[in-house]
Amino acid sequence: SAEWHWRVRLSLTSNWGTYDNPFVEMQHQTYAMGEVSYAPHWANGWKAALALGLDHGHVLGNSAGAQVTISKSLGVW
């Protein structure tokens, strides 16, 4: 439907550290994010969205987060 939109992003990294502080072994990190938004035609430019993100690995550790967004489009001036 034209009222619903979604996106998914995924990044995989392999890291050796820095020149001044190299890792003994290669470290891996995974980043993932999914978002869904709903903008019904009857809502006059209002949109609601929910996004969830996950980080997993040894470089930055494991974490998760969520974001809720409510926005209003004012149109073109």
mmCIF file of N, CA and C in Angstrom:
data_model
loop_
_atom_site.group_PDB
_atom_site.id
_atom_site.type_symbol
_atom_site.label_atom_id
_atom_site.label_comp_id
_atom_site.label_asym_id
_atom_site.label_seq_id
_atom_site.Cartn_x
_atom_site.Cartn_y
_atom_site.Cartn_z
ATOM 1 N N SER A 1 0.840 -1.175 0.000
ATOM 2 C CA SER A 1 0.000 0.000 0.000
ATOM 3 C C SER A 1 0.888 1.242 0.000
ATOM 4 N N ALA A 2 0.414 2.321 -0.558
ATOM 5 C CA ALA A 2 1.174 3.564 -0.621
ATOM 6 C C ALA A 2 1.281 4.248 0.746
ATOM 7 N N GLU A 3 0.501 3.816 1.711
ATOM 8 C CA GLU A 3 0.533 4.433 3.040
ATOM 9 C C GLU A 3 1.634 3.861 3.929
ATOM 10 N N TRP A 4 2.114 2.678 3.629
ATOM 11 C CA TRP A 4 3.128 2.001 4.435
ATOM 12 C C TRP A 4 4.472 2.017 3.707
ATOM 13 N N HIS A 5 5.545 2.277 4.435
ATOM 14 C CA HIS A 5 6.892 2.230 3.888
ATOM 15 C C HIS A 5 7.793 1.511 4.886
ATOM 16 N N TRP A 6 8.824 0.845 4.368
ATOM 17 C CA TRP A 6 9.751 0.160 5.254
ATOM 18 C C TRP A 6 11.144 0.204 4.653
ATOM 19 N N ARG A 7 12.134 0.012 5.507
ATOM 20 C CA ARG A 7 13.510 -0.127 5.059
ATOM 21 C C ARG A 7 14.283 -0.955 6.071
ATOM 22 N N VAL A 8 15.289 -1.642 5.570
ATOM 23 C CA VAL A 8 16.156 -2.483 6.388
ATOM 24 C C VAL A 8 17.587 -2.170 5.977
ATOM 25 N N ARG A 9 18.446 -1.992 6.953
ATOM 26 C CA ARG A 9 19.859 -1.736 6.683
ATOM 27 C C ARG A 9 20.700 -2.712 7.508
ATOM 28 N N LEU A 10 21.761 -3.216 6.888
ATOM 29 C CA LEU A 10 22.646 -4.170 7.548
ATOM 30 C C LEU A 10 24.080 -3.859 7.146
ATOM 31 N N SER A 11 24.958 -3.788 8.126
ATOM 32 C CA SER A 11 26.393 -3.575 7.874
ATOM 33 C C SER A 11 27.180 -4.617 8.651
ATOM 34 N N LEU A 12 28.168 -5.188 7.995
ATOM 35 C CA LEU A 12 29.080 -6.135 8.616
ATOM 36 C C LEU A 12 30.483 -5.572 8.459
ATOM 37 N N THR A 13 31.245 -5.494 9.551
ATOM 38 C CA THR A 13 32.589 -4.940 9.466
ATOM 39 C C THR A 13 33.606 -5.908 10.051
ATOM 40 N N SER A 14 34.824 -5.847 9.515
ATOM 41 C CA SER A 14 35.983 -6.558 10.052
ATOM 42 C C SER A 14 37.014 -5.494 10.386
ATOM 43 N N ASN A 15 37.537 -5.512 11.593
ATOM 44 C CA ASN A 15 38.374 -4.424 12.082
ATOM 45 C C ASN A 15 39.703 -4.945 12.611
ATOM 46 N N TRP A 16 40.780 -4.208 12.276
ATOM 47 C CA TRP A 16 42.119 -4.544 12.749
ATOM 48 C C TRP A 16 42.614 -3.560 13.801
ATOM 49 N N GLY A 17 41.778 -2.606 14.215
ATOM 50 C CA GLY A 17 42.190 -1.614 15.194
ATOM 51 C C GLY A 17 42.748 -0.386 14.496
ATOM 52 N N THR A 18 43.663 0.321 15.171
ATOM 53 C CA THR A 18 44.304 1.509 14.599
ATOM 54 C C THR A 18 45.808 1.262 14.530
ATOM 55 N N TYR A 19 46.525 2.172 13.881
ATOM 56 C CA TYR A 19 47.985 2.038 13.811
ATOM 57 C C TYR A 19 48.601 2.078 15.194
ATOM 58 N N ASP A 20 48.090 2.947 16.062
ATOM 59 C CA ASP A 20 48.634 3.073 17.410
ATOM 60 C C ASP A 20 48.160 1.976 18.356
ATOM 61 N N ASN A 21 46.999 1.364 18.072
ATOM 62 C CA ASN A 21 46.420 0.369 18.962
ATOM 63 C C ASN A 21 45.811 -0.770 18.138
ATOM 64 N N PRO A 22 46.640 -1.605 17.508
ATOM 65 C CA PRO A 22 46.098 -2.689 16.685
ATOM 66 C C PRO A 22 45.531 -3.816 17.553
ATOM 67 N N PHE A 23 44.517 -4.512 17.001
ATOM 68 C CA PHE A 23 43.974 -5.694 17.666
ATOM 69 C C PHE A 23 44.901 -6.881 17.394
ATOM 70 N N VAL A 24 45.001 -7.803 18.353
ATOM 71 C CA VAL A 24 45.796 -9.016 18.151
ATOM 72 C C VAL A 24 45.123 -9.891 17.094
ATOM 73 N N GLU A 25 43.802 -10.000 17.169
ATOM 74 C CA GLU A 25 43.021 -10.746 16.182
ATOM 75 C C GLU A 25 41.968 -9.824 15.581
ATOM 76 N N MET A 26 41.567 -10.090 14.353
ATOM 77 C CA MET A 26 40.538 -9.292 13.696
ATOM 78 C C MET A 26 39.244 -9.348 14.512
ATOM 79 N N GLN A 27 38.598 -8.194 14.685
ATOM 80 C CA GLN A 27 37.345 -8.099 15.422
ATOM 81 C C GLN A 27 36.209 -7.807 14.442
ATOM 82 N N HIS A 28 35.057 -8.396 14.682
ATOM 83 C CA HIS A 28 33.907 -8.232 13.797
ATOM 84 C C HIS A 28 32.786 -7.495 14.529
ATOM 85 N N GLN A 29 32.021 -6.729 13.778
ATOM 86 C CA GLN A 29 30.883 -5.997 14.325
ATOM 87 C C GLN A 29 29.753 -6.051 13.295
ATOM 88 N N THR A 30 28.527 -6.217 13.772
ATOM 89 C CA THR A 30 27.341 -6.250 12.916
ATOM 90 C C THR A 30 26.375 -5.176 13.386
ATOM 91 N N TYR A 31 25.864 -4.403 12.426
ATOM 92 C CA TYR A 31 24.891 -3.353 12.711
ATOM 93 C C TYR A 31 23.636 -3.640 11.885
ATOM 94 N N ALA A 32 22.465 -3.598 12.502
ATOM 95 C CA ALA A 32 21.213 -3.851 11.788
ATOM 96 C C ALA A 32 20.165 -2.837 12.245
ATOM 97 N N MET A 33 19.331 -2.408 11.291
ATOM 98 C CA MET A 33 18.271 -1.453 11.600
ATOM 99 C C MET A 33 17.078 -1.761 10.713
ATOM 100 N N GLY A 34 15.890 -1.740 11.290
ATOM 101 C CA GLY A 34 14.652 -1.902 10.546
ATOM 102 C C GLY A 34 13.687 -0.798 10.923
ATOM 103 N N GLU A 35 12.996 -0.267 9.924
ATOM 104 C CA GLU A 35 12.067 0.831 10.179
ATOM 105 C C GLU A 35 10.798 0.622 9.369
ATOM 106 N N VAL A 36 9.662 0.912 9.974
ATOM 107 C CA VAL A 36 8.377 0.888 9.284
ATOM 108 C C VAL A 36 7.669 2.209 9.594
ATOM 109 N N SER A 37 7.035 2.779 8.556
ATOM 110 C CA SER A 37 6.311 4.040 8.761
ATOM 111 C C SER A 37 4.935 3.955 8.113
ATOM 112 N N TYR A 38 4.022 4.730 8.662
ATOM 113 C CA TYR A 38 2.637 4.738 8.206
ATOM 114 C C TYR A 38 2.200 6.182 8.037
ATOM 115 N N ALA A 39 1.800 6.534 6.822
ATOM 116 C CA ALA A 39 1.336 7.889 6.500
ATOM 117 C C ALA A 39 0.007 7.779 5.764
ATOM 118 N N PRO A 40 -1.108 7.665 6.488
ATOM 119 C CA PRO A 40 -2.404 7.504 5.826
ATOM 120 C C PRO A 40 -2.813 8.778 5.082
ATOM 121 N N HIS A 41 -3.497 8.617 3.981
ATOM 122 C CA HIS A 41 -3.932 9.756 3.163
ATOM 123 C C HIS A 41 -4.844 10.695 3.946
ATOM 124 N N TRP A 42 -5.678 10.155 4.819
ATOM 125 C CA TRP A 42 -6.650 10.963 5.553
ATOM 126 C C TRP A 42 -6.011 11.803 6.662
ATOM 127 N N ALA A 43 -4.706 11.584 6.970
ATOM 128 C CA ALA A 43 -4.062 12.263 8.102
ATOM 129 C C ALA A 43 -3.450 13.614 7.735
ATOM 130 N N ASN A 44 -3.632 14.096 6.524
ATOM 131 C CA ASN A 44 -3.183 15.435 6.119
ATOM 132 C C ASN A 44 -1.701 15.697 6.385
ATOM 133 N N GLY A 45 -0.825 14.781 5.970
ATOM 134 C CA GLY A 45 0.623 14.981 6.093
ATOM 135 C C GLY A 45 1.247 14.442 7.367
ATOM 136 N N TRP A 46 0.494 13.879 8.272
ATOM 137 C CA TRP A 46 1.042 13.281 9.486
ATOM 138 C C TRP A 46 1.591 11.897 9.175
ATOM 139 N N LYS A 47 2.701 11.539 9.843
ATOM 140 C CA LYS A 47 3.318 10.231 9.648
ATOM 141 C C LYS A 47 3.823 9.717 10.983
ATOM 142 N N ALA A 48 3.689 8.421 11.214
ATOM 143 C CA ALA A 48 4.231 7.763 12.405
ATOM 144 C C ALA A 48 5.221 6.695 11.951
ATOM 145 N N ALA A 49 6.319 6.555 12.690
ATOM 146 C CA ALA A 49 7.339 5.571 12.325
ATOM 147 C C ALA A 49 7.911 4.919 13.579
ATOM 148 N N LEU A 50 8.345 3.673 13.413
ATOM 149 C CA LEU A 50 9.007 2.921 14.474
ATOM 150 C C LEU A 50 10.262 2.310 13.877
ATOM 151 N N ALA A 51 11.407 2.518 14.538
ATOM 152 C CA ALA A 51 12.678 1.947 14.091
ATOM 153 C C ALA A 51 13.317 1.183 15.237
ATOM 154 N N LEU A 52 13.931 0.055 14.915
ATOM 155 C CA LEU A 52 14.659 -0.763 15.878
ATOM 156 C C LEU A 52 16.064 -0.990 15.348
ATOM 157 N N GLY A 53 17.066 -0.869 16.214
ATOM 158 C CA GLY A 53 18.451 -1.070 15.804
ATOM 159 C C GLY A 53 19.180 -1.994 16.757
ATOM 160 N N LEU A 54 20.114 -2.769 16.202
ATOM 161 C CA LEU A 54 20.915 -3.696 16.994
ATOM 162 C C LEU A 54 22.376 -3.594 16.575
ATOM 163 N N ASP A 55 23.282 -3.627 17.540
ATOM 164 C CA ASP A 55 24.717 -3.727 17.303
ATOM 165 C C ASP A 55 25.191 -4.981 18.011
ATOM 166 N N HIS A 56 26.034 -5.768 17.325
ATOM 167 C CA HIS A 56 26.535 -7.000 17.927
ATOM 168 C C HIS A 56 27.984 -7.185 17.511
ATOM 169 N N GLY A 57 28.848 -7.455 18.469
ATOM 170 C CA GLY A 57 30.240 -7.727 18.146
ATOM 171 C C GLY A 57 31.166 -7.374 19.287
ATOM 172 N N HIS A 58 32.468 -7.422 18.987
ATOM 173 C CA HIS A 58 33.476 -7.194 20.012
ATOM 174 C C HIS A 58 34.065 -5.792 19.982
ATOM 175 N N VAL A 59 33.888 -5.063 18.904
ATOM 176 C CA VAL A 59 34.493 -3.737 18.794
ATOM 177 C C VAL A 59 33.778 -2.750 19.711
ATOM 178 N N LEU A 60 32.479 -2.639 19.579
ATOM 179 C CA LEU A 60 31.691 -1.709 20.390
ATOM 180 C C LEU A 60 30.809 -2.412 21.410
ATOM 181 N N GLY A 61 30.765 -3.737 21.399
ATOM 182 C CA GLY A 61 29.892 -4.477 22.299
ATOM 183 C C GLY A 61 28.507 -4.637 21.703
ATOM 184 N N ASN A 62 27.602 -5.149 22.503
ATOM 185 C CA ASN A 62 26.236 -5.392 22.061
ATOM 186 C C ASN A 62 25.319 -4.308 22.615
ATOM 187 N N SER A 63 24.406 -3.841 21.771
ATOM 188 C CA SER A 63 23.435 -2.851 22.232
ATOM 189 C C SER A 63 22.210 -2.902 21.338
ATOM 190 N N ALA A 64 21.129 -2.329 21.827
ATOM 191 C CA ALA A 64 19.885 -2.273 21.070
ATOM 192 C C ALA A 64 19.222 -0.939 21.374
ATOM 193 N N GLY A 65 18.421 -0.484 20.427
ATOM 194 C CA GLY A 65 17.723 0.776 20.622
ATOM 195 C C GLY A 65 16.462 0.835 19.794
ATOM 196 N N ALA A 66 15.586 1.746 20.161
ATOM 197 C CA ALA A 66 14.330 1.930 19.432
ATOM 198 C C ALA A 66 14.064 3.425 19.307
ATOM 199 N N GLN A 67 13.343 3.771 18.259
ATOM 200 C CA GLN A 67 12.973 5.165 18.029
ATOM 201 C C GLN A 67 11.539 5.226 17.545
ATOM 202 N N VAL A 68 10.758 6.097 18.140
ATOM 203 C CA VAL A 68 9.391 6.356 17.709
ATOM 204 C C VAL A 68 9.346 7.789 17.199
ATOM 205 N N THR A 69 8.798 7.985 16.004
ATOM 206 C CA THR A 69 8.744 9.313 15.395
ATOM 207 C C THR A 69 7.318 9.627 14.974
ATOM 208 N N ILE A 70 6.872 10.820 15.287
ATOM 209 C CA ILE A 70 5.615 11.356 14.761
ATOM 210 C C ILE A 70 5.960 12.684 14.110
ATOM 211 N N SER A 71 5.629 12.824 12.820
ATOM 212 C CA SER A 71 6.013 14.045 12.107
ATOM 213 C C SER A 71 4.874 14.548 11.240
ATOM 214 N N LYS A 72 4.985 15.814 10.876
ATOM 215 C CA LYS A 72 3.980 16.471 10.045
ATOM 216 C C LYS A 72 4.699 17.152 8.882
ATOM 217 N N SER A 73 4.284 16.851 7.660
ATOM 218 C CA SER A 73 4.836 17.478 6.477
ATOM 219 C C SER A 73 4.029 18.736 6.168
ATOM 220 N N LEU A 74 4.720 19.863 6.028
ATOM 221 C CA LEU A 74 4.036 21.129 5.760
ATOM 222 C C LEU A 74 3.865 21.392 4.286
ATOM 223 N N GLY A 75 4.422 20.563 3.425
ATOM 224 C CA GLY A 75 4.274 20.751 1.992
ATOM 225 C C GLY A 75 5.327 21.675 1.420
ATOM 226 N N VAL A 76 5.221 21.969 0.140
ATOM 227 C CA VAL A 76 6.185 22.816 -0.556
ATOM 228 C C VAL A 76 5.744 24.275 -0.463
ATOM 229 N N TRP A 77 6.682 25.167 -0.178
ATOM 230 C CA TRP A 77 6.355 26.582 -0.010
ATOM 231 C C TRP A 77 6.492 27.297 -1.303
#
